[in-house]
Amino acid sequence: MAGFGMTYLLCPGCRDLGYNYLVISLYSSSIWIFLWIGNSTLSHWLDQKISWVTSPVKRFIVGIISLSTYTVVALYLIVEFFRITFDVDVSEDLRWIFISSLCITFLITLFMHGREFLSNWKQAALDAERLKKESFQAQFESLRSQVNPHFLFNSLNALSNLVHENPDKAVLFIKKLSEVYRYVLDTRDREVVPIQEEIEFLNSYIYLQQIRFGEKLKFSVSLNGLDSTVAPLSLQMLIENAIKHNIISEQQHLHIELSSEADFLVVKNNLQPKQGKKEESHGYGLENIKRRYAYLSERKVEVKAEDGSFIVKLPKLDVPS
Amino acid sequence: MKVLIIEDEPNAAQRLSKLLLKENSSIAILGNTDSVESSVKWLQSNPAPDLIFMDIQLGDGLSFEIFKKMEVTVPVIFTTAYDEYALKAFKVNSVDYLLKPIDPTELKMHWKNLKHCVDQISIK
């Protein structure tokens, strides 16, 4: 349609030619169609290959070059086709149509590029906001669970026992307890932390739990020499879950293992669930970790129960450059 | 007086033992069990104590489960970190409950009432 309109406007001499008018309009229409559809398709294909968000400049340059090349080639082919089929020779008028088509296509694709670019950036911004919100919620939950009566009173109770029995140990206990809270506050605003930092914090946390449960709670941590990052307090939440939901008694000790596989951090414990206990935040911690990691990695958090063990695998995150 | 301590944290059990012995050296601590299962086993295979100090959160569940599994006629003092289970505790044959961390003065105060109750029950 636009082809017809354009021909009418730009080639006054053609109007009188009747049949030729039709051919020429067809000419313009084909140009429009091929350029419009071709450029859109090419543009979409490029969007799949090169992301606007991660390498916008590259995408733009590649876009300009490939679309221009395509446009020129397509136009040349159309011109040749029409010359051979309809014996239409490209005269000054048609060359003017040629150039103006190119310009209009260029403008339109520029507009479409801009729109595509903006929509991608908007999505990225939304994702970032969502991750921040999840992260804050996690910090809040963790903070809340750290200061809720269970953790705090049990810690203070353990401490009050220690003070009389073993004052030196009590001093160490207080140090570890404050280290735990300091880490929770320090990592409030961070989405990921180097794994070595998390391990240091875990050592303090594990120390406190070990004082409480003694021989009945056993840990084995083999995560040294790793340089990936991890979502803060995620490993701690998994340990806390294990303690919360499993039997820990003289008859049934709980073993929690932290280890590393090719692409995952693994938290494993022997499964001996407590009977019919309805904890308020049942499953929330694990759900939160899954959601946080969904934003941080393409690989998913894996949860499974097999051979009497409960296993959670967290994907290793790359160190941010 | 013979006392059984049902408490899953070894430090807390040790602390309570010491406080009780300090209060009255004639108290005999018969034992310390740390789970519903081991407590039921102990009560079924040992002569009944005069008094039980019972933590509410045990290694394998809530200590109320013990009362579901067997009849307990011994007076019980619950120890707990918070009040959530207060009402439920009184429905069972609880004499009293103490808040953790256990305050020696509190224990002393309750002990007087306690001894009175236990003596009364023994007379029967």
Short mmCIF file of C-alpha atoms in Angstrom, two decimals:
data_model
loop_
_atom_site.label_atom_id
_atom_site.label_comp_id
_atom_site.label_asym_id
_atom_site.label_seq_id
_atom_site.Cartn_x
_atom_site.Cartn_y
_atom_site.Cartn_z
CA MET A 1 0.00 0.00 0.00
CA ALA A 2 2.74 2.31 1.03
CA GLY A 3 4.52 1.35 -2.14
CA PHE A 4 1.66 2.62 -4.18
CA GLY A 5 1.47 5.80 -2.19
CA MET A 6 5.16 6.44 -2.46
CA THR A 7 5.25 5.87 -6.17
CA TYR A 8 2.39 8.30 -6.59
CA LEU A 9 4.19 10.96 -4.59
CA LEU A 10 7.71 10.56 -5.89
CA CYS A 11 7.28 9.78 -9.52
CA PRO A 12 4.87 12.21 -11.07
CA GLY A 13 5.90 11.24 -14.54
CA CYS A 14 4.90 7.64 -13.87
CA ARG A 15 1.27 8.38 -13.22
CA ASP A 16 0.41 8.63 -16.81
CA LEU A 17 1.84 5.30 -17.74
CA GLY A 18 -1.11 3.06 -16.75
CA TYR A 19 0.21 -0.52 -16.82
CA ASN A 20 3.69 0.70 -16.09
CA TYR A 21 2.29 2.51 -13.10
CA LEU A 22 1.18 -0.81 -11.73
CA VAL A 23 4.56 -2.38 -12.27
CA ILE A 24 6.34 0.48 -10.70
CA SER A 25 4.00 0.39 -7.70
CA LEU A 26 4.64 -3.32 -7.42
CA TYR A 27 8.31 -2.48 -7.48
CA SER A 28 7.99 -0.07 -4.58
CA SER A 29 5.76 -2.46 -2.66
CA SER A 30 8.26 -5.28 -2.99
CA ILE A 31 10.97 -2.98 -1.76
CA TRP A 32 8.87 -2.04 1.26
CA ILE A 33 7.88 -5.61 2.05
CA PHE A 34 11.33 -7.09 1.72
CA LEU A 35 12.99 -4.32 3.64
CA TRP A 36 10.39 -4.20 6.41
CA ILE A 37 10.05 -7.95 6.99
CA GLY A 38 13.65 -8.73 6.19
CA ASN A 39 15.00 -6.11 8.55
CA SER A 40 12.60 -7.09 11.35
CA THR A 41 13.51 -10.75 11.04
CA LEU A 42 17.21 -9.99 10.90
CA SER A 43 16.85 -7.67 13.87
CA HIS A 44 15.05 -10.29 15.95
CA TRP A 45 17.59 -12.93 15.02
CA LEU A 46 20.38 -10.61 16.14
CA ASP A 47 18.57 -9.99 19.44
CA GLN A 48 18.81 -13.71 20.16
CA LYS A 49 22.52 -13.82 19.37
CA ILE A 50 23.75 -10.61 20.95
CA SER A 51 22.04 -9.22 24.02
CA TRP A 52 21.20 -5.52 24.17
CA VAL A 53 21.82 -5.60 27.90
CA THR A 54 25.25 -7.17 28.08
CA SER A 55 26.81 -5.68 24.93
CA PRO A 56 24.68 -2.81 23.63
CA VAL A 57 27.43 -1.14 21.58
CA LYS A 58 28.34 -4.39 19.81
CA ARG A 59 24.69 -5.09 19.11
CA PHE A 60 24.19 -1.62 17.68
CA ILE A 61 27.22 -1.74 15.37
CA VAL A 62 26.52 -5.28 14.18
CA GLY A 63 22.89 -4.24 13.69
CA ILE A 64 23.72 -1.22 11.56
CA ILE A 65 26.21 -3.10 9.40
CA SER A 66 24.11 -6.20 8.81
CA LEU A 67 20.85 -4.33 8.20
CA SER A 68 22.49 -1.92 5.78
CA THR A 69 24.16 -4.79 3.95
CA TYR A 70 20.91 -6.69 3.77
CA THR A 71 19.03 -3.63 2.55
CA VAL A 72 21.53 -2.97 -0.21
CA VAL A 73 21.63 -6.60 -1.32
CA ALA A 74 17.84 -6.94 -1.21
CA LEU A 75 17.36 -3.75 -3.20
CA TYR A 76 19.91 -4.82 -5.77
CA LEU A 77 18.18 -8.19 -6.20
CA ILE A 78 14.77 -6.55 -6.56
CA VAL A 79 16.10 -4.11 -9.13
CA GLU A 80 17.70 -6.92 -11.10
CA PHE A 81 14.56 -9.05 -10.89
CA PHE A 82 12.37 -6.28 -12.18
CA ARG A 83 14.85 -5.39 -14.89
CA ILE A 84 14.93 -8.93 -16.15
CA THR A 85 11.24 -9.77 -15.70
CA PHE A 86 9.53 -6.53 -16.60
CA ASP A 87 12.31 -4.88 -18.50
CA VAL A 88 12.15 -1.88 -16.19
CA ASP A 89 15.24 0.16 -16.35
CA VAL A 90 16.35 2.07 -13.32
CA SER A 91 16.15 5.69 -14.18
CA GLU A 92 16.78 8.79 -12.09
CA ASP A 93 13.28 8.62 -10.65
CA LEU A 94 13.63 5.06 -9.48
CA ARG A 95 16.99 5.71 -8.03
CA TRP A 96 15.34 8.40 -5.97
CA ILE A 97 12.81 5.82 -4.77
CA PHE A 98 15.72 3.53 -3.99
CA ILE A 99 17.47 6.08 -1.82
CA SER A 100 14.34 7.26 -0.03
CA SER A 101 13.35 3.65 0.74
CA LEU A 102 16.74 3.14 2.24
CA CYS A 103 16.39 6.25 4.39
CA ILE A 104 12.91 5.41 5.61
CA THR A 105 13.94 1.84 6.39
CA PHE A 106 16.90 3.17 8.27
CA LEU A 107 14.70 5.47 10.33
CA ILE A 108 12.16 2.77 11.06
CA THR A 109 14.76 0.23 12.12
CA LEU A 110 16.43 2.87 14.25
CA PHE A 111 13.11 3.39 15.99
CA MET A 112 12.62 -0.35 16.40
CA HIS A 113 16.15 -0.78 17.72
CA GLY A 114 15.57 1.95 20.24
CA ARG A 115 12.35 0.37 21.39
CA GLU A 116 13.93 -3.08 21.67
CA PHE A 117 16.90 -1.66 23.54
CA LEU A 118 14.72 0.23 26.01
CA SER A 119 12.45 -2.71 26.66
CA ASN A 120 15.45 -4.95 27.42
CA TRP A 121 16.94 -2.41 29.77
CA LYS A 122 13.62 -1.99 31.51
CA GLN A 123 13.37 -5.75 32.02
CA ALA A 124 16.91 -5.86 33.40
CA ALA A 125 16.08 -3.04 35.79
CA LEU A 126 12.93 -4.84 36.95
CA ASP A 127 14.86 -8.06 37.54
CA ALA A 128 17.45 -6.17 39.55
CA GLU A 129 14.75 -4.60 41.72
CA ARG A 130 13.14 -7.94 42.29
CA LEU A 131 16.42 -9.51 43.31
CA LYS A 132 17.06 -6.67 45.69
CA LYS A 133 13.66 -7.16 47.25
CA GLU A 134 14.19 -10.92 47.62
CA SER A 135 17.58 -10.24 49.09
CA PHE A 136 16.22 -7.79 51.64
CA GLN A 137 13.47 -10.18 52.54
CA ALA A 138 16.01 -12.91 53.08
CA GLN A 139 18.16 -10.66 55.23
CA PHE A 140 15.10 -9.64 57.18
CA GLU A 141 14.00 -13.25 57.67
CA SER A 142 17.48 -14.26 58.68
CA LEU A 143 17.77 -11.32 61.03
CA ARG A 144 14.37 -12.16 62.46
CA SER A 145 15.28 -15.80 62.96
CA GLN A 146 18.59 -14.81 64.49
CA VAL A 147 16.87 -12.63 67.07
CA ASN A 148 13.78 -14.73 67.62
CA PRO A 149 13.47 -16.39 71.04
CA HIS A 150 14.69 -19.76 69.82
CA PHE A 151 18.13 -18.73 68.66
CA LEU A 152 18.72 -15.89 71.06
CA PHE A 153 17.44 -17.52 74.26
CA ASN A 154 19.00 -20.84 73.49
CA SER A 155 22.28 -19.05 72.91
CA LEU A 156 21.96 -17.06 76.14
CA ASN A 157 20.97 -20.15 78.04
CA ALA A 158 23.97 -22.02 76.72
CA LEU A 159 26.07 -19.01 77.67
CA SER A 160 24.70 -18.87 81.22
CA ASN A 161 25.64 -22.50 81.68
CA LEU A 162 29.12 -21.85 80.37
CA VAL A 163 29.80 -18.82 82.51
CA HIS A 164 29.99 -20.85 85.70
CA GLU A 165 31.38 -24.07 84.30
CA ASN A 166 34.02 -22.67 82.00
CA PRO A 167 34.55 -18.89 81.93
CA ASP A 168 37.18 -19.02 79.18
CA LYS A 169 34.84 -20.89 76.91
CA ALA A 170 32.12 -18.41 77.79
CA VAL A 171 34.28 -15.53 76.56
CA LEU A 172 34.91 -17.36 73.30
CA PHE A 173 31.20 -18.09 73.01
CA ILE A 174 30.36 -14.39 73.34
CA LYS A 175 32.94 -13.55 70.68
CA LYS A 176 31.45 -16.06 68.27
CA LEU A 177 27.92 -14.89 68.97
CA SER A 178 28.81 -11.29 68.19
CA GLU A 179 30.64 -12.42 65.04
CA VAL A 180 27.45 -14.07 63.85
CA TYR A 181 25.38 -10.93 64.33
CA ARG A 182 28.05 -8.72 62.83
CA TYR A 183 28.11 -10.83 59.67
CA VAL A 184 24.33 -10.73 59.37
CA LEU A 185 24.40 -6.94 59.57
CA ASP A 186 27.41 -6.58 57.27
CA THR A 187 25.90 -8.65 54.50
CA ARG A 188 22.49 -7.00 54.60
CA ASP A 189 23.11 -5.02 51.42
CA ARG A 190 25.08 -7.57 49.47
CA GLU A 191 23.66 -10.03 46.98
CA VAL A 192 26.70 -12.28 46.89
CA VAL A 193 29.75 -12.74 49.08
CA PRO A 194 33.06 -14.53 48.47
CA ILE A 195 32.73 -18.03 49.77
CA GLN A 196 35.69 -17.69 52.12
CA GLU A 197 33.84 -14.97 54.03
CA GLU A 198 30.76 -17.14 54.37
CA ILE A 199 32.92 -20.03 55.60
CA GLU A 200 34.47 -17.85 58.32
CA PHE A 201 30.99 -16.87 59.46
CA LEU A 202 29.84 -20.49 59.31
CA ASN A 203 32.68 -21.51 61.60
CA SER A 204 31.35 -19.10 64.23
CA TYR A 205 27.78 -20.28 63.75
CA ILE A 206 28.76 -23.94 63.86
CA TYR A 207 30.77 -23.32 67.05
CA LEU A 208 27.66 -21.97 68.78
CA GLN A 209 25.50 -24.87 67.67
CA GLN A 210 28.16 -27.35 68.71
CA ILE A 211 28.26 -25.90 72.23
CA ARG A 212 24.51 -26.39 72.45
CA PHE A 213 24.36 -29.95 71.17
CA GLY A 214 27.79 -31.31 71.98
CA GLU A 215 28.63 -34.68 70.51
CA LYS A 216 25.17 -35.14 69.03
CA LEU A 217 25.79 -32.69 66.20
CA LYS A 218 28.68 -33.37 63.84
CA PHE A 219 29.94 -31.16 61.03
CA SER A 220 32.36 -31.79 58.22
CA VAL A 221 33.28 -28.81 56.08
CA SER A 222 35.48 -29.31 53.03
CA LEU A 223 35.20 -26.09 51.09
CA ASN A 224 38.72 -24.71 51.15
CA GLY A 225 40.48 -23.22 48.19
CA LEU A 226 37.30 -22.25 46.38
CA ASP A 227 36.99 -18.83 44.84
CA SER A 228 33.38 -18.71 43.75
CA THR A 229 30.76 -16.54 45.43
CA VAL A 230 27.63 -17.48 47.29
CA ALA A 231 24.42 -15.79 48.39
CA PRO A 232 25.05 -14.63 52.00
CA LEU A 233 23.52 -16.73 54.77
CA SER A 234 22.26 -19.33 52.30
CA LEU A 235 24.52 -22.08 53.65
CA GLN A 236 23.61 -21.06 57.20
CA MET A 237 19.91 -21.27 56.40
CA LEU A 238 20.38 -24.79 55.10
CA ILE A 239 22.22 -25.83 58.27
CA GLU A 240 19.53 -24.20 60.40
CA ASN A 241 16.83 -26.09 58.48
CA ALA A 242 18.64 -29.36 59.00
CA ILE A 243 18.83 -28.71 62.76
CA LYS A 244 15.24 -27.54 62.95
CA HIS A 245 13.66 -30.47 61.13
CA ASN A 246 15.79 -33.42 62.19
CA ILE A 247 16.12 -35.48 65.34
CA ILE A 248 19.26 -34.74 67.34
CA SER A 249 19.64 -37.10 70.30
CA GLU A 250 22.09 -39.44 72.00
CA GLN A 251 20.66 -42.33 70.04
CA GLN A 252 20.54 -40.45 66.75
CA HIS A 253 23.32 -38.04 66.00
CA LEU A 254 22.98 -35.54 63.16
CA HIS A 255 25.79 -35.29 60.61
CA ILE A 256 25.92 -32.26 58.36
CA GLU A 257 28.41 -32.20 55.49
CA LEU A 258 29.37 -29.18 53.43
CA SER A 259 31.32 -30.05 50.32
CA SER A 260 32.02 -29.03 46.77
CA GLU A 261 31.18 -30.72 43.47
CA ALA A 262 32.04 -29.63 39.94
CA ASP A 263 29.53 -26.81 39.66
CA PHE A 264 27.75 -27.02 42.98
CA LEU A 265 28.12 -26.46 46.69
CA VAL A 266 26.57 -29.42 48.49
CA VAL A 267 24.91 -29.47 51.90
CA LYS A 268 24.05 -32.97 53.00
CA ASN A 269 22.66 -34.42 56.22
CA ASN A 270 21.37 -37.78 57.35
CA LEU A 271 17.61 -37.67 57.21
CA GLN A 272 15.84 -38.34 60.50
CA PRO A 273 12.86 -36.02 60.52
CA LYS A 274 11.13 -34.89 63.69
CA GLN A 275 7.56 -36.09 63.98
CA GLY A 276 4.61 -33.82 63.19
CA LYS A 277 6.32 -30.56 64.08
CA LYS A 278 4.67 -27.50 62.60
CA GLU A 279 7.23 -24.73 62.43
CA GLU A 280 5.84 -21.35 61.38
CA SER A 281 8.32 -20.80 58.60
CA HIS A 282 8.37 -24.34 57.29
CA GLY A 283 9.93 -24.44 53.86
CA TYR A 284 10.20 -20.68 53.58
CA GLY A 285 13.98 -20.60 53.95
CA LEU A 286 14.49 -23.12 51.15
CA GLU A 287 12.00 -21.36 48.86
CA ASN A 288 13.75 -18.08 49.41
CA ILE A 289 17.14 -19.56 48.57
CA LYS A 290 15.71 -21.09 45.39
CA ARG A 291 14.26 -17.76 44.31
CA ARG A 292 17.43 -15.81 45.08
CA TYR A 293 19.53 -18.25 43.10
CA ALA A 294 17.08 -18.14 40.18
CA TYR A 295 18.18 -14.53 39.65
CA LEU A 296 21.84 -15.19 40.28
CA SER A 297 22.39 -18.23 38.11
CA GLU A 298 20.95 -20.06 35.14
CA ARG A 299 21.43 -23.34 36.95
CA LYS A 300 18.83 -24.24 39.55
CA VAL A 301 19.13 -25.18 43.19
CA GLU A 302 18.70 -28.94 43.49
CA VAL A 303 16.93 -30.56 46.42
CA LYS A 304 16.61 -34.27 46.88
CA ALA A 305 16.22 -37.02 49.46
CA GLU A 306 17.98 -40.29 48.65
CA ASP A 307 19.62 -43.16 50.51
CA GLY A 308 18.60 -41.77 53.88
CA SER A 309 20.19 -38.38 53.21
CA PHE A 310 18.80 -34.97 52.50
CA ILE A 311 20.83 -33.10 49.90
CA VAL A 312 20.71 -29.51 48.73
CA LYS A 313 22.98 -28.32 45.92
CA LEU A 314 23.66 -24.65 45.35
CA PRO A 315 25.10 -23.66 41.95
CA LYS A 316 28.51 -22.08 42.16
CA LEU A 317 28.37 -18.44 41.16
CA ASP A 318 31.04 -16.73 39.11
CA VAL A 319 33.25 -14.17 40.74
CA PRO A 320 32.02 -10.77 39.53
CA SER A 321 34.66 -9.12 37.35
CA MET B 1 14.39 -36.75 96.82
CA LYS B 2 14.91 -38.52 93.50
CA VAL B 3 14.94 -36.37 90.40
CA LEU B 4 14.95 -37.15 86.71
CA ILE B 5 16.16 -34.46 84.32
CA ILE B 6 14.76 -34.54 80.81
CA GLU B 7 16.81 -32.02 78.84
CA ASP B 8 18.40 -32.24 75.41
CA GLU B 9 21.25 -29.76 75.87
CA PRO B 10 24.05 -31.35 77.89
CA ASN B 11 25.20 -27.98 79.28
CA ALA B 12 21.74 -27.10 80.54
CA ALA B 13 21.34 -30.50 82.20
CA GLN B 14 24.68 -30.15 83.89
CA ARG B 15 23.84 -26.64 85.06
CA LEU B 16 20.48 -27.71 86.49
CA SER B 17 22.07 -30.66 88.31
CA LYS B 18 24.59 -28.36 89.94
CA LEU B 19 21.92 -25.87 90.98
CA LEU B 20 19.75 -28.58 92.49
CA LEU B 21 22.61 -30.15 94.42
CA LYS B 22 23.60 -26.72 95.65
CA GLU B 23 20.04 -26.19 96.83
CA ASN B 24 19.81 -29.45 98.64
CA SER B 25 22.62 -31.98 98.73
CA SER B 26 20.24 -34.81 99.55
CA ILE B 27 18.76 -34.67 96.08
CA ALA B 28 19.65 -37.66 93.96
CA ILE B 29 19.81 -37.03 90.22
CA LEU B 30 18.77 -40.37 88.79
CA GLY B 31 19.60 -39.58 85.23
CA ASN B 32 19.33 -37.32 82.20
CA THR B 33 17.46 -38.29 79.06
CA ASP B 34 17.44 -36.12 75.96
CA SER B 35 14.59 -37.31 73.74
CA VAL B 36 10.95 -38.41 73.88
CA GLU B 37 11.98 -41.91 72.96
CA SER B 38 14.75 -42.31 75.52
CA SER B 39 12.62 -40.69 78.25
CA VAL B 40 9.74 -43.09 77.71
CA LYS B 41 12.19 -46.01 77.75
CA TRP B 42 13.77 -44.78 80.96
CA LEU B 43 10.44 -44.26 82.73
CA GLN B 44 9.19 -47.67 81.70
CA SER B 45 12.27 -49.52 82.88
CA ASN B 46 13.21 -47.64 86.07
CA PRO B 47 11.50 -47.00 89.40
CA ALA B 48 9.60 -43.71 89.29
CA PRO B 49 11.41 -40.59 90.48
CA ASP B 50 9.81 -38.15 92.93
CA LEU B 51 10.08 -35.27 90.53
CA ILE B 52 10.84 -34.61 86.88
CA PHE B 53 12.38 -31.50 85.41
CA MET B 54 11.30 -31.50 81.81
CA ASP B 55 12.46 -29.36 78.92
CA ILE B 56 9.74 -28.76 76.36
CA GLN B 57 11.85 -28.82 73.18
CA LEU B 58 13.58 -32.16 73.02
CA GLY B 59 15.87 -33.61 70.37
CA ASP B 60 13.11 -35.52 68.63
CA GLY B 61 10.01 -33.47 69.33
CA LEU B 62 7.99 -31.83 72.09
CA SER B 63 8.07 -33.46 75.51
CA PHE B 64 4.26 -33.46 75.57
CA GLU B 65 4.55 -36.54 73.38
CA ILE B 66 5.78 -38.43 76.44
CA PHE B 67 2.37 -37.97 78.07
CA LYS B 68 0.68 -39.28 74.95
CA LYS B 69 2.76 -42.43 74.99
CA MET B 70 2.45 -43.33 78.67
CA GLU B 71 0.84 -42.35 81.92
CA VAL B 72 3.01 -40.15 84.07
CA THR B 73 1.94 -39.71 87.66
CA VAL B 74 5.08 -38.01 88.84
CA PRO B 75 4.94 -34.22 89.35
CA VAL B 76 6.67 -32.34 86.57
CA ILE B 77 8.36 -28.97 86.36
CA PHE B 78 8.70 -27.71 82.81
CA THR B 79 11.64 -25.60 81.78
CA THR B 80 11.28 -23.57 78.66
CA ALA B 81 12.83 -20.60 76.88
CA TYR B 82 9.50 -18.88 76.28
CA ASP B 83 5.85 -18.83 77.31
CA GLU B 84 4.22 -20.25 74.23
CA TYR B 85 3.48 -23.59 75.83
CA ALA B 86 2.47 -22.30 79.27
CA LEU B 87 -1.20 -23.15 78.99
CA LYS B 88 -0.58 -26.54 77.50
CA ALA B 89 1.88 -27.27 80.29
CA PHE B 90 -0.70 -26.63 82.98
CA LYS B 91 -3.17 -28.98 81.38
CA VAL B 92 -0.77 -31.79 82.05
CA ASN B 93 0.11 -32.63 85.67
CA SER B 94 2.64 -29.87 85.91
CA VAL B 95 3.46 -28.46 89.28
CA ASP B 96 5.25 -25.50 87.91
CA TYR B 97 7.29 -24.22 85.06
CA LEU B 98 10.59 -22.38 85.03
CA LEU B 99 11.88 -20.06 82.37
CA LYS B 100 15.32 -20.65 80.94
CA PRO B 101 18.01 -19.55 81.63
CA ILE B 102 17.19 -20.92 85.05
CA ASP B 103 17.64 -18.36 87.78
CA PRO B 104 18.95 -19.91 91.02
CA THR B 105 16.81 -17.53 93.11
CA GLU B 106 13.68 -18.49 91.19
CA LEU B 107 14.53 -22.13 91.63
CA LYS B 108 15.00 -21.60 95.35
CA MET B 109 11.63 -19.88 95.66
CA HIS B 110 9.78 -22.53 93.71
CA TRP B 111 11.64 -25.26 95.52
CA LYS B 112 9.95 -24.53 98.83
CA ASN B 113 6.48 -24.85 97.28
CA LEU B 114 7.67 -27.75 95.31
CA LYS B 115 9.00 -29.77 98.21
CA HIS B 116 5.75 -29.24 99.97
CA CYS B 117 3.76 -30.60 97.05
CA VAL B 118 6.04 -33.56 96.56
CA ASP B 119 5.92 -34.45 100.25
CA GLN B 120 2.16 -34.28 100.15
CA ILE B 121 2.05 -36.62 97.18
CA SER B 122 4.50 -39.07 98.79
CA ILE B 123 2.36 -39.23 101.90
CA LYS B 124 -0.54 -40.43 99.77
#
